CSV table of C-alpha atoms in Angstrom, one decimal:
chain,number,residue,atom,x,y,z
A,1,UNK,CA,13.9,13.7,-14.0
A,2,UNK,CA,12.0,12.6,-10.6
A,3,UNK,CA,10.0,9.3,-10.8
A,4,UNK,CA,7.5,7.9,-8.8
A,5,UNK,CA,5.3,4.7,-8.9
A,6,UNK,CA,1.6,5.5,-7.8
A,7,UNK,CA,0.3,2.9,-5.3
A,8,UNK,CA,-3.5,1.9,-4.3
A,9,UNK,CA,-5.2,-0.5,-2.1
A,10,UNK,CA,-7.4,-2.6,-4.7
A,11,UNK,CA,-9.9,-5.7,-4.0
A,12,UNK,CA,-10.8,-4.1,-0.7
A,13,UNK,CA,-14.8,-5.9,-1.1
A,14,UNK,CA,-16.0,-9.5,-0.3
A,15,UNK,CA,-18.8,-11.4,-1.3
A,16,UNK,CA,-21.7,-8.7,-2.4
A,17,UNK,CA,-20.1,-5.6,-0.9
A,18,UNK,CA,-17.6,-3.2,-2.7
A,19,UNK,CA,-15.6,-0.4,-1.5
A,20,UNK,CA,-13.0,0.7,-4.0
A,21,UNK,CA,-13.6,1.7,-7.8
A,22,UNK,CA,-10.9,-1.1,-8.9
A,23,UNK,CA,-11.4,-0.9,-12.7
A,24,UNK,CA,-11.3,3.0,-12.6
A,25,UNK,CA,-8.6,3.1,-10.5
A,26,UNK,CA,-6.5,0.6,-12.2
A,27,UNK,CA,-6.7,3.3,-15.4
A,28,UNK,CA,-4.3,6.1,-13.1
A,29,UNK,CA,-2.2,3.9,-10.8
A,30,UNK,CA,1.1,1.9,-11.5
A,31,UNK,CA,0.7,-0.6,-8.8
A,32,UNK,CA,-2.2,-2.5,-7.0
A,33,UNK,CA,-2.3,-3.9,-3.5
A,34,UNK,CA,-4.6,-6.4,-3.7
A,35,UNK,CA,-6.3,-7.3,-0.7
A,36,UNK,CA,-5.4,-11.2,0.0
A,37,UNK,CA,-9.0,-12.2,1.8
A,38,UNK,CA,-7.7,-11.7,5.6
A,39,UNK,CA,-8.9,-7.8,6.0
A,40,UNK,CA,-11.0,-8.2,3.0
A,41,UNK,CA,-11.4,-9.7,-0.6
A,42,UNK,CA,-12.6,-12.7,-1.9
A,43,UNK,CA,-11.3,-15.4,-4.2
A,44,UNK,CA,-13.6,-14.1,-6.9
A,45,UNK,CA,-12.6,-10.3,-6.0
A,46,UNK,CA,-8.9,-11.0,-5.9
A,47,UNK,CA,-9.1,-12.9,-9.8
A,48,UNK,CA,-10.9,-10.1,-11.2
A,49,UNK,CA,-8.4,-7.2,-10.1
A,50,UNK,CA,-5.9,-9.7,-11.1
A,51,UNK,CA,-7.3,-9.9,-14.6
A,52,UNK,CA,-7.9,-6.2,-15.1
A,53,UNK,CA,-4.7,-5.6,-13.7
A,54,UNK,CA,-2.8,-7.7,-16.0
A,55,UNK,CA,-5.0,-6.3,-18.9
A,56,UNK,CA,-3.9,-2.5,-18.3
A,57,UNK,CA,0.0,-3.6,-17.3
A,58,UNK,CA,-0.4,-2.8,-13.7
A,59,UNK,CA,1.8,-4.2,-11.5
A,60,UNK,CA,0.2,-6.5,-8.6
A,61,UNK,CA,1.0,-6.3,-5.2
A,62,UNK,CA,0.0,-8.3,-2.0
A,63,UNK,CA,-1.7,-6.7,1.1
A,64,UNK,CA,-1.4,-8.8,3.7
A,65,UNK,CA,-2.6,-8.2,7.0
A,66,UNK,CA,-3.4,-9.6,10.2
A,67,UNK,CA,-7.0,-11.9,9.9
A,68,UNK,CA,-9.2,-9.6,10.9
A,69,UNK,CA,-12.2,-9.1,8.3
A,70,UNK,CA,-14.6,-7.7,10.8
A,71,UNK,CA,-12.4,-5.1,11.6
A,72,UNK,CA,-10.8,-4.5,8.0
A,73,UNK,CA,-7.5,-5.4,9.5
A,74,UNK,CA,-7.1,-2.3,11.2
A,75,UNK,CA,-7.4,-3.1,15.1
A,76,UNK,CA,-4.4,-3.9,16.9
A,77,UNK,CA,-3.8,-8.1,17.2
A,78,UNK,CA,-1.2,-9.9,19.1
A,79,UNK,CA,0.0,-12.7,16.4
A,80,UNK,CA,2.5,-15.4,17.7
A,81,UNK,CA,5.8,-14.4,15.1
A,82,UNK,CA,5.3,-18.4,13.5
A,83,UNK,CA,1.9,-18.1,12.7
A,84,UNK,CA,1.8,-14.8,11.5
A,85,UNK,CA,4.6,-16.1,8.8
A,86,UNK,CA,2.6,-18.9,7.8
A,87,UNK,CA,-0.1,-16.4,7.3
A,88,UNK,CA,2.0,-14.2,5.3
A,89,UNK,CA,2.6,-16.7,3.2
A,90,UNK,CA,-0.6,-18.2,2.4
A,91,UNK,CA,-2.1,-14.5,1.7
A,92,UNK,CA,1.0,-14.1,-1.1
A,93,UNK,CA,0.3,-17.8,-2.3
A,94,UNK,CA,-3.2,-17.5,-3.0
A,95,UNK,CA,-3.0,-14.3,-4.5
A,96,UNK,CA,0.1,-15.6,-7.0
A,97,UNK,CA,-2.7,-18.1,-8.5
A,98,UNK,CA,-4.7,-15.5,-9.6
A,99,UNK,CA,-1.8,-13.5,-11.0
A,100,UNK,CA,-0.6,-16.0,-12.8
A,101,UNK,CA,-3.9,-17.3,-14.1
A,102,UNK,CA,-3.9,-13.3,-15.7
A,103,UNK,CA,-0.3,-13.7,-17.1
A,104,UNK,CA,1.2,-11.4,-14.6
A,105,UNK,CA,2.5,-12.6,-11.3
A,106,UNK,CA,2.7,-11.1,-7.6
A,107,UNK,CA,5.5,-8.5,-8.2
A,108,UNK,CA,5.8,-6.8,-4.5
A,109,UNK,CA,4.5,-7.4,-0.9
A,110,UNK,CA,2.9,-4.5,1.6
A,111,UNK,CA,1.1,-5.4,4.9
A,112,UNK,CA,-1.9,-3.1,5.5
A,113,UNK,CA,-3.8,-1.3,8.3
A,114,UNK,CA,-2.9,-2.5,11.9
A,115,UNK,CA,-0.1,-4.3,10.7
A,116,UNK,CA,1.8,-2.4,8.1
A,117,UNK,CA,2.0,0.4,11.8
A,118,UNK,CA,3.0,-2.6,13.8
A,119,UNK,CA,5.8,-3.5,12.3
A,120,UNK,CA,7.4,0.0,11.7
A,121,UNK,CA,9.0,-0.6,15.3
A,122,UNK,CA,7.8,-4.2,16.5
A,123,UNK,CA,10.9,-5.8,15.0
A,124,UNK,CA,9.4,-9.6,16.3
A,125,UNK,CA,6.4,-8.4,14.3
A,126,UNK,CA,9.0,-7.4,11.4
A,127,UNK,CA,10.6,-10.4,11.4
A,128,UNK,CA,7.6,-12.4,11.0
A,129,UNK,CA,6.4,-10.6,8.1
A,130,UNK,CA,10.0,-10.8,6.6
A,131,UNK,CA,9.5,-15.0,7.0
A,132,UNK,CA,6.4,-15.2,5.1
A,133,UNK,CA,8.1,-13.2,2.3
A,134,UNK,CA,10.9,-15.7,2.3
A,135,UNK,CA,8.7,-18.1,2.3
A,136,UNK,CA,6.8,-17.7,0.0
A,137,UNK,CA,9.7,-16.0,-2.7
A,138,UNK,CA,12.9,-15.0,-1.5
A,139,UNK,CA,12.9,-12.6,-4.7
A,140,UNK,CA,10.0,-10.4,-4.0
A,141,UNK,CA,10.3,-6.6,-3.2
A,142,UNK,CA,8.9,-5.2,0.3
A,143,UNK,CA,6.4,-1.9,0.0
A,144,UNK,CA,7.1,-0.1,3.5
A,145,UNK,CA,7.2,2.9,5.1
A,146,UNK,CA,11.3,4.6,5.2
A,147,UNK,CA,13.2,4.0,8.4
A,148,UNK,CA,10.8,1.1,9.2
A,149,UNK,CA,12.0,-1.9,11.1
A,150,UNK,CA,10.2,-4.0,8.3
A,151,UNK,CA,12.3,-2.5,5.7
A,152,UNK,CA,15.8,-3.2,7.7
A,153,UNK,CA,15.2,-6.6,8.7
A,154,UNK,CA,13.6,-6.7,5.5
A,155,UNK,CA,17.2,-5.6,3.3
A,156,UNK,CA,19.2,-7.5,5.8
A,157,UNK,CA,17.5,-10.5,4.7
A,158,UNK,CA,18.1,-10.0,0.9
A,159,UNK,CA,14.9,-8.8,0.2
A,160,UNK,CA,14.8,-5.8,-2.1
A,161,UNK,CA,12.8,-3.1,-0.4
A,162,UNK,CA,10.9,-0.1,-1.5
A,163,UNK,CA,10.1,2.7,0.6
A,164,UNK,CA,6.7,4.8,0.1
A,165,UNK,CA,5.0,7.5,1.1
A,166,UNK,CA,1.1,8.8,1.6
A,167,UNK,CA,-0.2,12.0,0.8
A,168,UNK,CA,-3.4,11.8,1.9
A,169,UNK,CA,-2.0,11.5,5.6
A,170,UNK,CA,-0.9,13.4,8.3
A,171,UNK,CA,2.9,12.9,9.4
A,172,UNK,CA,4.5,13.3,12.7
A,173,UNK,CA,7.6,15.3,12.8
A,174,UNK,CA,9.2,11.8,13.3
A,175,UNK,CA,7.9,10.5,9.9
A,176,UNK,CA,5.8,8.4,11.3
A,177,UNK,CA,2.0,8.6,10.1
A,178,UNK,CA,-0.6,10.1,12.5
A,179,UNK,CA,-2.7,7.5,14.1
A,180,UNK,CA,-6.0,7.3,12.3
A,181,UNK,CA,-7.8,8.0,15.4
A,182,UNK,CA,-6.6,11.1,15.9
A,183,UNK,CA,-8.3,14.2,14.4
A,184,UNK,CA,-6.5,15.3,10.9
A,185,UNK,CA,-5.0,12.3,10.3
A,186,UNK,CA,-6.3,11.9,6.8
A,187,UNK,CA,-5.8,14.9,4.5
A,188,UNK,CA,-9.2,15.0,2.5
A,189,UNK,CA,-8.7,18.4,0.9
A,190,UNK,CA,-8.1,17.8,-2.6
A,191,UNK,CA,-5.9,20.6,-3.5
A,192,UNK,CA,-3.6,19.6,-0.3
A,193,UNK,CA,-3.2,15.9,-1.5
A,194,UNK,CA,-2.3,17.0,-5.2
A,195,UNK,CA,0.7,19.4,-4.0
A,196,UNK,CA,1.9,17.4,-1.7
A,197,UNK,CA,2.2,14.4,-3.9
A,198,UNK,CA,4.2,17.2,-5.8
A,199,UNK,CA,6.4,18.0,-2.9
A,200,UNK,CA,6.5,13.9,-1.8
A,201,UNK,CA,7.6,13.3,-5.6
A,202,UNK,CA,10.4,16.2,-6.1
A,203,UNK,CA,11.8,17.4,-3.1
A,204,UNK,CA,11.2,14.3,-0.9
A,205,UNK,CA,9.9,16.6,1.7
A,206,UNK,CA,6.1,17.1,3.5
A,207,UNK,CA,5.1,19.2,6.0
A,208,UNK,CA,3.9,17.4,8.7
A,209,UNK,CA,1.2,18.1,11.5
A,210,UNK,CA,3.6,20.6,13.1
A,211,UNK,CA,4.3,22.4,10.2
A,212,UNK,CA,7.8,21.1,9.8
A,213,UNK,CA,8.9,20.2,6.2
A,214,UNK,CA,10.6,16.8,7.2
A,215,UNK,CA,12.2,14.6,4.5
A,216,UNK,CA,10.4,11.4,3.2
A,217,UNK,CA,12.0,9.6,0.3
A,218,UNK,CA,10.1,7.2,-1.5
A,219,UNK,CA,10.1,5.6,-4.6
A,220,UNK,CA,6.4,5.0,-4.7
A,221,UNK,CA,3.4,6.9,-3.4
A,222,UNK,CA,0.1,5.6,-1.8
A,223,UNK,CA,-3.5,7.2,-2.7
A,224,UNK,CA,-6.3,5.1,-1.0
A,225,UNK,CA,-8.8,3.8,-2.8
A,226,UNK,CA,-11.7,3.9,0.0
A,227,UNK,CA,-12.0,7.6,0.3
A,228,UNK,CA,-14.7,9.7,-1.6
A,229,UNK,CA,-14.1,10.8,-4.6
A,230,UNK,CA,-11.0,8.3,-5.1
A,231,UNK,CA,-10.7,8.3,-8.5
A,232,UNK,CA,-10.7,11.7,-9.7
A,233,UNK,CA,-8.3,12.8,-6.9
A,234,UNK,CA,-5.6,9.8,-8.2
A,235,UNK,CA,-6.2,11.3,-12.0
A,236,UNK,CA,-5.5,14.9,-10.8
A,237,UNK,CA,-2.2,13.8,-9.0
A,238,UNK,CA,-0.9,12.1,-11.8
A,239,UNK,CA,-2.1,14.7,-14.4
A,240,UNK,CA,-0.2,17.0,-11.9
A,241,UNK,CA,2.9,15.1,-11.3
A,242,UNK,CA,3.5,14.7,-15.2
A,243,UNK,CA,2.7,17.8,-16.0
A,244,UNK,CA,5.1,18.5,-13.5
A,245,UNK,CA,7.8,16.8,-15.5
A,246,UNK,CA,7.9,13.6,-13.2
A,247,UNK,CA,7.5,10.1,-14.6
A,248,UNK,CA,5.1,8.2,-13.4
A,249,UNK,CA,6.3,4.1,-14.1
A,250,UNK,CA,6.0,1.0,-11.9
A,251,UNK,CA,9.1,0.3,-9.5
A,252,UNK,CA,8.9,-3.4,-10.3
């Protein structure tokens, strides 16, 4: 029987302002990346998802990123390798107090945005992230994209590492995801998103913006929290993927 976790990016508001349906969410998904306060969240923000997480046996996640709240951690940063450990670190650190302060605890890492595509093939970048992690717990899993130079240095340093995938983006023929700025790089047809969560989950295989079915194997699948409609679309892909015969369960 296949088996997938389901992934979202949770926490993703600060101060007043609130962009994902975290309690909603947090009914469907198996894990939440909880945004750390760099690209967004707040210390309030980050203890409540942590506390609704706990309460519904969700796994918590880190999302670190580069410190960039005005541009929700998505523009491209040059971050000496030292500080953007320390950084690393501190972002898992903070969000461990609120984890723990639920009962749970900080389960997994994955970087987000600009950095999570930086350090698919920056391996200084890579490195640096893989630092932080050992910094801050030389047990905790990494959330990454397959074939990633985060993974590698990642599994070469001890960490365990979990590869994911997205189906609510476009893929090169490389499996690499389509840059966000270019047209078609995020799937928003509901009907597309549920069958190839289907496809991501069984066969390990997606079609990608050539139309070539190209193998992605992953043990966990992403389904953004900041798109319309968010919430029903995550219900119908697990209602799908169960019906389907595939068990949806946390990978940590």
């Amino acid at each position: 029987m296949a088996c997938i976790d389901l992934n979202a990016d949770l926490g993703e508001g600060f101060g007043r302002w609130q962009l994902t349906d975290d309690e909603r969410l947090l009914s469907v998904v198996t894990s939440a990346n909880v945004a750390c306060g760099f690209h967004a969240g707040d210390p309030v923000t980050m203890r409540r998802v942590c506390a609704l997480a706990a309460e519904r046996g969700v796994r918590i996640g880190a999302q670190v990123s580069y410190r960039d709240l005005a541009g929700f951690g998505r523009r491209a940063m040059d971050v000496p390798p030292a500080e953007l450990a320390a950084e690393v670190a501190y972002q898992i650190g903070a969000l461990e107090v609120f984890a723990r302060a639920a009962g749970s605890r900080v389960a997994y890492v994955k970087p987000h945005g600009a950095l999570y595509n930086r350090v698919v093939r920056d391996e200084e970048q890579a490195a640096a992230v893989v630092d932080g992690v050992l910094l801050a717990d030389p047990a905790l899993p990494v959330l990454g994209l397959p074939g990633s130079r985060l993974l590698e240095l990642a599994g070469k340093a001890g960490l365990p590492v979990v590869t994911e995938a997205f189906a609510d983006r476009a893929y090169t023929d490389a499996g690499t995801l389509v840059p966000r700025s270019r047209q078609g790089a995020v799937i928003t047809d509901p009907d597309a998103v549920v069958e190839r969560s289907l496809g991501l989950a069984c066969s390990g295989e997606v079609v990608s913006e050539s139309g070539a079915r190209i193998p992605v194997r992953a043990r966990s699948l992403c389904l953004h929290g900041d798109t319309p409609g968010a919430v029903e679309l995550a219900r119908r892909v697990r209602e799908r993927l169960e019906s389907s015969g595939v068990r949806v369960e946390a990978f940590a």
